Structure formats: structure tokens, C-alpha cells
Tab-separated table of C-alpha atoms in Angstrom:
chain	number	residue	atom	x	y	z
A	24	UNK	CA	20.462	-28.543	11.766
A	25	UNK	CA	22.830	-26.571	9.354
A	26	UNK	CA	25.168	-24.448	10.061
A	27	UNK	CA	23.760	-21.523	8.608
A	28	UNK	CA	21.062	-19.218	9.600
A	29	UNK	CA	18.192	-18.055	6.933
A	30	UNK	CA	18.523	-14.453	7.139
A	31	UNK	CA	16.044	-12.143	6.061
A	32	UNK	CA	15.771	-8.004	5.909
A	33	UNK	CA	12.451	-6.612	4.831
A	34	UNK	CA	11.481	-2.973	4.671
A	35	UNK	CA	7.977	-1.944	3.760
A	36	UNK	CA	9.026	-1.405	0.320
A	37	UNK	CA	10.577	-4.757	-0.311
A	38	UNK	CA	12.678	-7.738	0.132
A	39	UNK	CA	16.059	-6.147	0.871
A	40	UNK	CA	18.079	-9.271	1.869
A	41	UNK	CA	17.187	-12.953	2.093
A	42	UNK	CA	20.421	-15.484	2.543
A	43	UNK	CA	21.893	-17.942	4.340
A	44	UNK	CA	24.379	-16.188	6.711
A	45	UNK	CA	27.344	-17.721	9.351
A	46	UNK	CA	26.087	-15.202	11.917
A	47	UNK	CA	24.081	-12.312	12.133
A	48	UNK	CA	25.021	-9.148	14.609
A	49	UNK	CA	21.585	-7.419	15.573
A	50	UNK	CA	21.559	-4.006	17.040
A	51	UNK	CA	18.383	-4.650	19.497
A	52	UNK	CA	16.957	-2.014	21.781
A	53	UNK	CA	18.917	-3.380	25.106
A	54	UNK	CA	22.117	-4.612	23.777
A	55	UNK	CA	23.328	-6.082	20.096
A	56	UNK	CA	22.622	-9.466	19.858
A	57	UNK	CA	24.652	-12.323	17.826
A	58	UNK	CA	22.232	-14.820	15.801
A	59	UNK	CA	23.917	-18.298	15.524
A	60	UNK	CA	22.110	-21.060	14.084
A	61	UNK	CA	19.668	-22.851	16.630
A	62	UNK	CA	19.175	-19.786	18.598
A	63	UNK	CA	16.372	-19.690	21.101
A	64	UNK	CA	13.084	-18.007	19.548
A	65	UNK	CA	12.937	-14.401	20.196
A	66	UNK	CA	11.088	-11.305	19.235
A	67	UNK	CA	12.763	-8.023	19.833
A	68	UNK	CA	12.947	-4.528	19.325
A	69	UNK	CA	15.926	-3.196	17.402
A	70	UNK	CA	17.199	0.010	17.305
A	71	UNK	CA	18.855	2.089	14.869
A	72	UNK	CA	22.577	0.708	13.966
A	73	UNK	CA	24.213	-1.796	11.747
A	74	UNK	CA	23.702	-5.048	11.064
A	75	UNK	CA	26.653	-7.128	10.778
A	76	UNK	CA	26.610	-10.347	8.451
A	77	UNK	CA	29.455	-12.945	9.075
A	78	UNK	CA	30.436	-15.376	7.084
A	79	UNK	CA	33.504	-17.892	7.638
A	80	UNK	CA	34.414	-15.902	11.002
A	81	UNK	CA	34.633	-12.438	8.748
A	82	UNK	CA	32.238	-9.461	8.546
A	83	UNK	CA	31.014	-9.784	5.035
A	84	UNK	CA	28.117	-7.036	4.920
A	85	UNK	CA	27.391	-4.104	6.918
A	86	UNK	CA	23.458	-2.856	6.688
A	87	UNK	CA	22.215	0.210	8.290
A	88	UNK	CA	18.736	-0.041	9.554
A	89	UNK	CA	16.762	2.398	11.101
A	90	UNK	CA	15.313	0.596	13.798
A	91	UNK	CA	12.021	-2.148	13.950
A	92	UNK	CA	11.567	-5.366	14.952
A	93	UNK	CA	13.459	-9.075	14.681
A	94	UNK	CA	11.899	-12.241	15.075
A	95	UNK	CA	14.416	-15.626	15.556
A	96	UNK	CA	13.881	-19.187	15.271
A	97	UNK	CA	16.470	-21.630	15.283
A	98	UNK	CA	16.797	-21.796	11.493
A	99	UNK	CA	15.632	-18.251	10.763
A	100	UNK	CA	16.476	-14.367	11.678
A	101	UNK	CA	13.827	-12.148	10.274
A	102	UNK	CA	14.506	-8.384	10.572
A	103	UNK	CA	11.612	-6.153	9.846
A	104	UNK	CA	13.185	-2.265	9.302
A	105	UNK	CA	11.628	0.427	7.963
A	106	UNK	CA	14.687	1.898	6.436
A	107	UNK	CA	17.529	-0.410	5.331
A	108	UNK	CA	20.752	0.817	3.568
A	109	UNK	CA	24.246	-0.855	3.182
A	110	UNK	CA	26.970	1.073	5.232
A	111	UNK	CA	28.615	1.624	2.179
A	112	UNK	CA	26.056	3.566	0.316
A	113	UNK	CA	25.586	6.059	2.680
A	114	UNK	CA	26.908	9.349	1.548
A	115	UNK	CA	28.217	11.398	4.551
A	116	UNK	CA	27.090	14.439	3.205
A	117	UNK	CA	23.777	13.314	2.828
A	118	UNK	CA	23.701	12.283	6.381
A	119	UNK	CA	25.252	15.428	7.729
A	120	UNK	CA	22.305	17.155	6.417
A	121	UNK	CA	20.013	14.813	7.657
A	122	UNK	CA	21.258	15.307	11.159
A	123	UNK	CA	21.306	18.739	11.027
A	124	UNK	CA	17.429	18.753	9.650
A	125	UNK	CA	16.965	16.518	12.870
A	126	UNK	CA	18.376	18.880	14.627
A	127	UNK	CA	16.369	21.731	13.675
A	128	UNK	CA	13.074	19.528	14.042
A	129	UNK	CA	13.930	18.722	17.402
A	130	UNK	CA	14.318	22.596	18.414
A	131	UNK	CA	11.200	23.476	16.791
A	132	UNK	CA	8.833	20.781	17.585
A	133	UNK	CA	6.237	21.679	20.223
A	134	UNK	CA	3.723	18.662	20.805
A	135	UNK	CA	4.795	15.775	22.550
A	136	UNK	CA	4.081	13.701	19.237
A	137	UNK	CA	6.152	16.099	17.286
A	138	UNK	CA	8.659	15.983	19.906
A	139	UNK	CA	8.857	12.116	19.956
A	140	UNK	CA	9.023	11.902	16.243
A	141	UNK	CA	11.851	14.369	15.924
A	142	UNK	CA	13.971	12.444	18.629
A	143	UNK	CA	13.395	9.119	16.760
A	144	UNK	CA	14.861	11.125	13.469
A	145	UNK	CA	17.598	12.321	15.447
A	146	UNK	CA	18.532	9.219	16.872
A	147	UNK	CA	18.281	7.814	13.134
A	148	UNK	CA	20.785	10.378	11.916
A	149	UNK	CA	23.322	10.408	14.768
A	150	UNK	CA	23.217	6.180	14.070
A	151	UNK	CA	24.120	6.880	10.740
A	152	UNK	CA	26.895	9.310	11.254
A	153	UNK	CA	28.269	6.458	13.798
A	154	UNK	CA	27.718	3.867	11.255
A	155	UNK	CA	30.079	5.805	8.454
A	156	UNK	CA	32.788	6.678	11.152
A	157	UNK	CA	32.596	3.088	12.296
A	158	UNK	CA	33.215	1.705	8.599
A	159	UNK	CA	35.995	4.033	8.014
A	160	UNK	CA	37.439	2.307	10.722
A	161	UNK	CA	36.885	-1.153	9.359
A	162	UNK	CA	38.521	-0.414	6.177
B	1	UNK	CA	-29.863	10.833	-43.733
B	2	UNK	CA	-26.730	12.428	-42.153
B	3	UNK	CA	-24.851	14.366	-44.678
B	4	UNK	CA	-21.170	13.604	-45.567
B	5	UNK	CA	-19.608	16.434	-43.710
B	6	UNK	CA	-21.347	15.512	-40.280
B	7	UNK	CA	-20.253	11.910	-40.356
B	8	UNK	CA	-16.551	12.819	-41.116
B	9	UNK	CA	-16.643	14.828	-38.033
B	10	UNK	CA	-17.952	12.364	-36.126
B	11	UNK	CA	-15.431	10.060	-37.463
B	12	UNK	CA	-12.553	12.134	-36.285
B	13	UNK	CA	-14.148	12.965	-33.001
B	14	UNK	CA	-14.300	9.173	-32.539
B	15	UNK	CA	-10.589	9.129	-33.863
B	16	UNK	CA	-9.652	11.522	-31.495
B	17	UNK	CA	-11.118	9.897	-28.364
B	18	UNK	CA	-9.414	6.512	-29.357
B	19	UNK	CA	-6.278	8.147	-29.358
B	20	UNK	CA	-7.049	9.407	-25.701
B	21	UNK	CA	-8.051	6.370	-24.409
B	22	UNK	CA	-5.094	4.087	-25.991
B	23	UNK	CA	-2.905	6.707	-24.231
B	24	UNK	CA	-4.131	6.270	-21.098
B	25	UNK	CA	-4.355	2.648	-21.119
B	26	UNK	CA	-0.252	2.527	-21.939
B	27	UNK	CA	0.276	4.923	-19.131
B	28	UNK	CA	-1.932	2.672	-16.863
B	29	UNK	CA	-0.071	0.089	-17.857
B	30	UNK	CA	3.142	1.581	-17.281
B	31	UNK	CA	1.770	2.315	-13.351
B	32	UNK	CA	0.388	-0.834	-13.075
B	33	UNK	CA	3.655	-2.763	-13.734
B	34	UNK	CA	5.321	-0.902	-10.952
B	35	UNK	CA	2.051	-0.467	-8.630
B	36	UNK	CA	1.962	-4.285	-8.890
B	37	UNK	CA	5.761	-4.599	-8.026
B	38	UNK	CA	5.502	-2.426	-5.243
B	39	UNK	CA	2.446	-4.019	-3.840
B	40	UNK	CA	3.831	-7.573	-4.280
B	41	UNK	CA	7.148	-6.734	-2.719
B	42	UNK	CA	5.221	-5.183	0.330
B	43	UNK	CA	3.097	-8.059	1.007
B	44	UNK	CA	6.642	-9.888	2.600
B	45	UNK	CA	6.907	-6.850	5.067
B	46	UNK	CA	3.348	-7.001	5.926
B	47	UNK	CA	2.837	-10.737	6.274
B	48	UNK	CA	6.100	-11.225	8.101
B	49	UNK	CA	4.690	-8.437	10.772
B	50	UNK	CA	1.372	-10.182	10.836
B	51	UNK	CA	3.244	-13.322	11.713
B	52	UNK	CA	4.978	-11.649	14.493
B	53	UNK	CA	2.154	-10.134	15.678
B	54	UNK	CA	-0.129	-13.039	15.803
B	55	UNK	CA	2.572	-15.106	17.887
B	56	UNK	CA	2.682	-11.856	20.451
B	57	UNK	CA	-1.002	-11.405	20.614
B	58	UNK	CA	-1.630	-15.164	21.405
B	59	UNK	CA	-0.395	-14.857	24.770
B	60	UNK	CA	-1.813	-11.366	25.300
B	61	UNK	CA	-5.440	-11.827	23.395
B	62	UNK	CA	-7.635	-12.652	27.006
B	63	UNK	CA	-5.495	-10.574	29.351
B	64	UNK	CA	-7.610	-7.739	31.132
B	65	UNK	CA	-5.767	-4.353	30.437
B	66	UNK	CA	-3.757	-5.440	27.509
B	67	UNK	CA	-3.024	-2.858	25.064
B	68	UNK	CA	-5.793	-1.035	23.715
B	69	UNK	CA	-5.123	-0.970	19.985
B	70	UNK	CA	-4.929	-5.061	20.575
B	71	UNK	CA	-8.034	-5.752	23.143
B	72	UNK	CA	-10.223	-2.770	21.791
B	73	UNK	CA	-11.277	-0.509	24.706
B	74	UNK	CA	-14.224	-2.946	25.212
B	75	UNK	CA	-16.761	-0.841	23.732
B	76	UNK	CA	-18.175	-1.382	20.204
B	77	UNK	CA	-20.325	1.555	19.779
B	78	UNK	CA	-18.460	3.715	17.049
B	79	UNK	CA	-17.233	2.818	14.394
B	80	UNK	CA	-14.665	4.355	11.541
B	81	UNK	CA	-14.482	2.979	8.219
B	82	UNK	CA	-11.671	4.061	6.168
B	83	UNK	CA	-12.091	4.176	2.477
B	84	UNK	CA	-9.724	3.918	-0.199
B	85	UNK	CA	-10.627	5.093	-3.558
B	86	UNK	CA	-8.596	6.934	-6.255
B	87	UNK	CA	-8.478	10.590	-7.071
B	88	UNK	CA	-9.188	10.415	-10.638
B	89	UNK	CA	-12.177	8.740	-12.368
B	90	UNK	CA	-12.167	6.811	-15.520
B	91	UNK	CA	-11.317	3.597	-13.953
B	92	UNK	CA	-14.142	1.275	-14.692
B	93	UNK	CA	-15.780	-0.063	-11.588
B	94	UNK	CA	-13.040	0.389	-9.317
B	95	UNK	CA	-14.544	3.278	-7.244
B	96	UNK	CA	-18.105	1.867	-7.930
B	97	UNK	CA	-17.564	-1.021	-6.326
B	98	UNK	CA	-15.894	0.241	-3.110
B	99	UNK	CA	-18.089	2.736	-2.523
B	100	UNK	CA	-21.108	0.070	-2.918
B	101	UNK	CA	-19.458	-2.008	-0.126
B	102	UNK	CA	-18.991	1.038	1.844
B	103	UNK	CA	-22.664	1.917	1.864
B	104	UNK	CA	-23.803	-1.472	2.424
B	105	UNK	CA	-21.150	-1.761	5.500
B	106	UNK	CA	-22.520	1.697	6.525
B	107	UNK	CA	-26.222	0.967	6.520
B	108	UNK	CA	-25.746	-2.377	8.293
B	109	UNK	CA	-23.538	-0.811	11.102
B	110	UNK	CA	-26.368	2.034	11.463
B	111	UNK	CA	-29.360	-0.265	10.918
B	112	UNK	CA	-27.660	-2.038	14.321
B	113	UNK	CA	-27.636	1.213	16.147
B	114	UNK	CA	-23.917	1.914	16.018
B	115	UNK	CA	-22.315	5.445	15.307
B	116	UNK	CA	-20.314	5.221	12.028
B	117	UNK	CA	-17.487	7.717	10.619
B	118	UNK	CA	-15.761	7.616	7.564
B	119	UNK	CA	-12.314	8.683	6.581
B	120	UNK	CA	-11.875	8.796	2.600
B	121	UNK	CA	-8.998	8.253	1.270
B	122	UNK	CA	-9.499	9.823	-2.215
B	123	UNK	CA	-11.305	12.243	-3.642
B	124	UNK	CA	-14.036	9.962	-5.807
B	125	UNK	CA	-15.031	8.194	-2.745
B	126	UNK	CA	-15.515	11.329	-0.643
B	127	UNK	CA	-17.574	13.140	-4.007
B	128	UNK	CA	-20.103	9.950	-4.054
B	129	UNK	CA	-20.298	9.586	-0.420
B	130	UNK	CA	-21.190	12.901	0.543
B	131	UNK	CA	-24.063	12.737	-1.263
B	132	UNK	CA	-25.373	9.523	1.343
B	133	UNK	CA	-23.381	10.400	4.287
B	134	UNK	CA	-22.564	14.366	4.532
B	135	UNK	CA	-22.535	14.474	8.330
B	136	UNK	CA	-20.442	11.331	8.842
B	137	UNK	CA	-17.359	12.177	6.882
B	138	UNK	CA	-14.746	13.235	9.562
B	139	UNK	CA	-11.834	13.914	6.646
B	140	UNK	CA	-10.828	13.443	3.376
B	141	UNK	CA	-7.329	12.710	2.213
B	142	UNK	CA	-6.243	13.318	-1.209
B	143	UNK	CA	-3.481	13.109	-3.335
B	144	UNK	CA	-1.714	10.228	-2.100
B	145	UNK	CA	0.879	8.124	-4.115
B	146	UNK	CA	1.947	11.566	-6.421
B	147	UNK	CA	4.335	10.592	-9.375
B	148	UNK	CA	6.557	8.790	-6.887
B	149	UNK	CA	3.931	6.354	-6.199
B	150	UNK	CA	2.889	5.436	-2.515
B	151	UNK	CA	5.023	6.714	-0.340
B	152	UNK	CA	5.680	4.877	3.460
B	153	UNK	CA	5.835	8.050	5.084
B	154	UNK	CA	1.884	8.971	3.796
B	155	UNK	CA	0.551	5.710	5.121
B	156	UNK	CA	2.447	6.327	8.500
B	157	UNK	CA	0.620	10.039	8.448
B	158	UNK	CA	-2.690	8.580	8.067
B	159	UNK	CA	-1.958	6.242	10.687
B	160	UNK	CA	-1.120	9.065	13.184
B	161	UNK	CA	-4.037	10.762	12.557
B	162	UNK	CA	-6.250	7.199	13.051
B	163	UNK	CA	-4.367	6.530	16.556
B	164	UNK	CA	-4.925	10.242	17.329
B	165	UNK	CA	-8.444	9.681	16.933
B	166	UNK	CA	-8.590	6.307	18.862
B	167	UNK	CA	-6.576	7.848	21.999
B	168	UNK	CA	-8.804	10.424	21.760
B	169	UNK	CA	-12.088	8.355	21.925
B	170	UNK	CA	-13.779	9.112	19.077
B	171	UNK	CA	-14.088	5.511	17.763
B	172	UNK	CA	-13.855	1.827	19.090
B	173	UNK	CA	-13.834	0.067	16.130
B	174	UNK	CA	-11.686	0.775	12.724
B	175	UNK	CA	-11.918	-1.140	9.872
B	176	UNK	CA	-10.370	-0.277	5.860
B	177	UNK	CA	-12.252	-0.863	2.527
B	178	UNK	CA	-10.279	-1.183	-0.497
B	179	UNK	CA	-9.792	-2.927	-3.226
B	180	UNK	CA	-7.367	-6.012	-3.022
B	181	UNK	CA	-5.128	-6.296	-6.399
B	182	UNK	CA	-5.987	-9.885	-7.881
B	183	UNK	CA	-4.822	-9.172	-11.460
B	184	UNK	CA	-5.551	-6.365	-13.918
B	185	UNK	CA	-8.847	-7.389	-14.415
B	186	UNK	CA	-10.092	-8.658	-11.325
B	187	UNK	CA	-9.961	-6.581	-8.005
B	188	UNK	CA	-11.239	-7.967	-4.563
B	189	UNK	CA	-13.131	-5.484	-2.684
B	190	UNK	CA	-11.588	-6.507	1.125
B	191	UNK	CA	-12.816	-5.435	4.505
B	192	UNK	CA	-10.665	-5.678	7.106
B	193	UNK	CA	-10.603	-4.783	10.757
B	194	UNK	CA	-7.425	-2.645	11.959
B	195	UNK	CA	-8.772	-1.640	15.821
B	196	UNK	CA	-8.577	-3.748	17.624
B	197	UNK	CA	-6.806	-6.070	15.932
B	198	UNK	CA	-8.381	-9.191	15.115
B	199	UNK	CA	-5.888	-12.244	14.138
B	200	UNK	CA	-8.828	-14.097	12.406
B	201	UNK	CA	-8.197	-11.716	9.422
B	202	UNK	CA	-5.005	-14.223	8.278
B	203	UNK	CA	-4.283	-13.137	5.144
B	204	UNK	CA	-1.359	-15.612	4.434
B	205	UNK	CA	-2.748	-18.796	5.212
B	206	UNK	CA	0.112	-20.750	3.828
B	207	UNK	CA	2.509	-18.480	5.920
B	208	UNK	CA	0.771	-18.970	9.015
B	209	UNK	CA	0.005	-22.914	7.968
B	210	UNK	CA	4.149	-23.531	7.597
B	211	UNK	CA	4.803	-21.559	11.181
B	212	UNK	CA	2.503	-23.113	13.443
B	213	UNK	CA	5.066	-25.472	14.462
B	214	UNK	CA	7.768	-22.830	15.028
B	215	UNK	CA	5.302	-20.735	17.162
B	216	UNK	CA	6.411	-22.383	20.278
B	217	UNK	CA	7.504	-20.267	22.590
B	218	UNK	CA	9.551	-16.987	22.301
B	219	UNK	CA	11.592	-15.268	24.514
B	220	UNK	CA	10.956	-11.210	24.541
B	221	UNK	CA	13.398	-8.489	24.608
B	222	UNK	CA	11.898	-6.426	25.985
B	223	UNK	CA	8.569	-7.511	27.520
B	224	UNK	CA	5.946	-8.843	25.036
B	225	UNK	CA	3.887	-5.371	26.487
B	226	UNK	CA	6.381	-3.159	25.604
B	227	UNK	CA	6.997	-4.653	22.479
B	228	UNK	CA	3.555	-4.440	21.362
B	229	UNK	CA	3.250	-0.723	22.457
B	230	UNK	CA	5.788	-0.220	19.476
B	231	UNK	CA	4.777	-2.713	17.458
B	232	UNK	CA	1.004	-2.311	17.145
B	233	UNK	CA	0.893	1.425	15.936
B	234	UNK	CA	3.802	0.422	13.363
B	235	UNK	CA	1.357	-2.178	12.472
B	236	UNK	CA	-1.314	-0.010	11.727
B	237	UNK	CA	1.145	1.834	9.487
B	238	UNK	CA	2.038	-1.000	7.789
B	239	UNK	CA	-1.317	-2.419	7.176
B	240	UNK	CA	-2.664	0.811	6.085
B	241	UNK	CA	0.490	1.316	3.571
B	242	UNK	CA	-0.476	-2.528	2.556
B	243	UNK	CA	-3.866	-1.497	1.583
B	244	UNK	CA	-2.900	1.806	-0.519
B	245	UNK	CA	-0.310	-0.245	-2.203
B	246	UNK	CA	-3.342	-2.744	-3.591
B	247	UNK	CA	-5.404	-0.018	-4.088
B	248	UNK	CA	-3.160	1.531	-6.433
B	249	UNK	CA	-2.055	-1.436	-8.181
B	250	UNK	CA	-5.913	-1.961	-8.248
B	251	UNK	CA	-6.358	1.686	-9.644
B	252	UNK	CA	-4.304	0.988	-12.671
B	253	UNK	CA	-5.429	-2.028	-13.392
B	254	UNK	CA	-8.985	-0.803	-13.682
B	255	UNK	CA	-7.670	1.722	-15.512
B	256	UNK	CA	-6.192	-0.065	-17.956
B	257	UNK	CA	-9.149	-2.727	-18.666
B	258	UNK	CA	-11.383	-0.006	-19.029
B	259	UNK	CA	-9.285	2.387	-21.519
B	260	UNK	CA	-8.760	-1.061	-23.037
B	261	UNK	CA	-12.302	-1.766	-23.647
B	262	UNK	CA	-13.124	1.730	-24.547
B	263	UNK	CA	-10.628	1.937	-27.195
B	264	UNK	CA	-11.624	-1.396	-28.524
B	265	UNK	CA	-15.321	0.192	-28.661
B	266	UNK	CA	-14.209	3.321	-30.228
B	267	UNK	CA	-12.443	1.200	-33.004
B	268	UNK	CA	-15.811	-0.447	-33.452
B	269	UNK	CA	-17.616	2.488	-33.857
B	270	UNK	CA	-14.882	4.319	-36.299
B	271	UNK	CA	-15.801	0.824	-38.826
B	272	UNK	CA	-19.529	1.330	-38.423
B	273	UNK	CA	-19.440	4.835	-39.186
B	274	UNK	CA	-16.945	4.766	-41.966
B	275	UNK	CA	-18.972	2.053	-43.468
B	276	UNK	CA	-21.938	4.230	-42.841
B	277	UNK	CA	-19.743	7.218	-44.648
B	278	UNK	CA	-18.968	5.197	-47.694
B	279	UNK	CA	-22.214	4.330	-48.253
B	280	UNK	CA	-23.591	7.497	-47.809
B	281	UNK	CA	-20.883	8.342	-50.215
B	282	UNK	CA	-21.753	5.831	-53.111
B	283	UNK	CA	-25.436	6.861	-52.477
B	284	UNK	CA	-24.650	10.619	-53.293
B	285	UNK	CA	-22.617	9.402	-56.418
B	286	UNK	CA	-25.263	7.003	-57.941
B	287	UNK	CA	-28.550	9.738	-57.280
B	288	UNK	CA	-25.867	12.145	-59.329
B	289	UNK	CA	-25.217	9.742	-62.059
B	290	UNK	CA	-28.850	8.781	-62.609
B	291	UNK	CA	-29.455	12.783	-62.459
B	292	UNK	CA	-26.629	13.225	-65.226
B	293	UNK	CA	-27.808	10.261	-67.062
B	294	UNK	CA	-31.586	10.918	-67.159
B	295	UNK	CA	-30.974	14.935	-67.944
B	296	UNK	CA	-28.798	13.403	-70.956
B	297	UNK	CA	-31.489	10.967	-72.089
B	298	UNK	CA	-34.153	13.448	-72.017
B	299	UNK	CA	-32.330	15.652	-74.654
């Protein structure tokens, strides 16, 4: 077995990332999981948050995902995300606008379906804000 | 015998038709490239999601009371057929083949005594199907894939509509009919069942075969059931998104091919008309000459 995991990040539009990594930390619904080579096969849901790609003991890439699913096999880690963006590319003002739009939508939502959508959008926007803040600390 | 002026007009009008068709061909070719890229890169997502779903579904297939989107609601009486056509015409057999397939499917189901409802995505399909199945069309969605191409949000919107109908008990089985993009020349009319999810309609045989070994035993976090509850509606959106992308690539491919042959036909026609024009012109000159000469001889 090699010391790398084949990491794939796929959005509905395209294959965003496909590269071998030393370790990848995925924000799963029930806590972050670190995937190293030889991980037990696992399927799980992913919450909105930041995926950290580690290589040689250092974080080499930080990618924001808006939630989705992850499938792990001993030599592969496939992450299906609806939205994915490099954390460094997130713009604070765009995110703020999104957050306030989400908040407004939450207040306006009347039906259950609308409420659920608004809540999901709000969670994504909040996670983006956290991602930007944490990135500032990192650098 | 048409006179020279008529012929000249005719040639000019065919020439401007050719200008239009060849411009449409160029536009379609440019759009095709983008649509094709989009469709092909989106296949990655839907193939992987289907793989994941299949490994999940395996353990659930025969369990009573599994998620309804997977197991169905037990009935097989009311069918919903979602038809993907284009909003605009002039794209050869693209819409025709979809409509033909839909008609066959609907008639077949009706012959079995099922009730059928139609959901049309794209104006063209709705226009034609209205003639045959006026009362069965429950909704027509138009304007998918505008300037920026097909957006995932649009597919999710359609998926939500379908899930809402399903939860309201409006239908038991849902399938989609769309053109799968093969090349600019060929589109394959494809019928795919969405609800209940059938693992049988595997699209990427190679991926399935390759991963049979790894399929072994997954751990699930959270529970399989919970994941399925989230994954199944998502998958619906993804499959519809894929169908929309395939359909839009097919549409542009079909239009490009149709406009190419239209331009070529126009070219042929111009050639024929020009030949005729020249012959007529020459005949006129000859007869004029004869008149002059015979006039001179008579003097």
C-alpha cells in the first residue's frame, strides 16, 4: 500500500480536484474525520466547512465545501460536494452579502420547505464566514 | 420559363437563407463545445453518486419500509414521465425522436391500464404532445439553460417539484426521457427510471465492474437510512441535472448538424439556380442576336 490517498473532489459541474494526498480532513456531519491511507471503507454525509489537505505534515490546500457526501476506501477518498471553492478565493464582502441574504430569507420563509432551504443556505454562509476567519488565523 | 429578374431574386433569397443557417451553425458549434464539456465533466459526479448509492442500496433493497424514493410506495399504477426537449426548433430530428419515444411509452403504459402524467421540460415537446395528451400534461417548464447554460439550481428546482408530487401521492413511478449525447451526429434517446431508484440502469459499466471488489463492507456515518434520506433526493437532482446537460449538448449537436446540411443544400440550390440563370440569360442574348441579324438580312 502506498502512503498516499487518491483524493477526488467532485462538484455537479466538474471534477474539481483529483490528486494523491498524505491525509485529508473532511468535515463530516458527526465531526471531522481525518483520512489516511488504509482507512476503513466509509460512507458519510459532509457538513458545510473546510476540507484540509495535508502533505508531509503540513496543510497544503484548504477548500471550502457546502456539504455533500464522502466515500472512503482504503486507497481512495471521494468527496461529492454541491459547491466547492478554495478558501483563499472566498471574498469576505461576497460572503457577507450572502449571509445577510440568507438571514433575510430565513425570516421570510413561511412553508416548511422554504424554511429548510433557508436554514441550509444560512448554515453554508455561516460556515463560509468561519472558514475565512480561520484562514486569517492560519496565515 | 421564369424571367431573369425572378431568378435573380430567388438566388438572392436563397443566399440570405444560407447566411442565416451558417450563422446558426457557428453559434450551435460554439455552444456545443461548452455544453459538451459541461455534460462530460458532470458525468464524473453523477457516476460517483450512483456508485455510492448502489453500495448503500444493496443493503436496503429488500427491507420493508425503506425510504420510499428507493423502494417505491409499493404501487405501480400512476406513472410520471418527464420529457426533455428544447425550447426552440430548427434542430433536425432532436425533438421529433424524443416525442416519438414518449408517445410510444405513454401509449404502452396506457395499454397496460396505467394512468400517465407528463411533465414537459422544454416548449417544443409540450407543444406537440399537447395534441395527443392534452389532459395528461401537468406542467411545462421552459427557459432551462439560458445564457449561462444549464445551472444546477434549475435541476434542483425540477427535482423538488417531482419530490413534492411524489410525496403528495400524485404518482408511483417516475421516469425521464431525454437525448443522451453521443456525438454531434448522434443522440441516443434514453429512458431512465428515477423513482423508485433502480440500480439496474447502470450507466458506467466499467466503474461498476472495477469497484465490485471494493464494494465490500462500508461503515456508515450516520446510519445508512439517514444517509439515504439525504442522498436520494440529491441524487434525483443530480440525475435530472445530468439529463438536462446531455439534452442541451444533444440539442446543440443536432442543430449544428441540421444547419450544416441546410447550408450545404442552400449552396447546391444556389449553384443550380445560377446555372439556370446563366442559361436563361444566354438564351435571351442569342434570341436577341438572331432577331438583329435576321432584321439586318431582311434589309
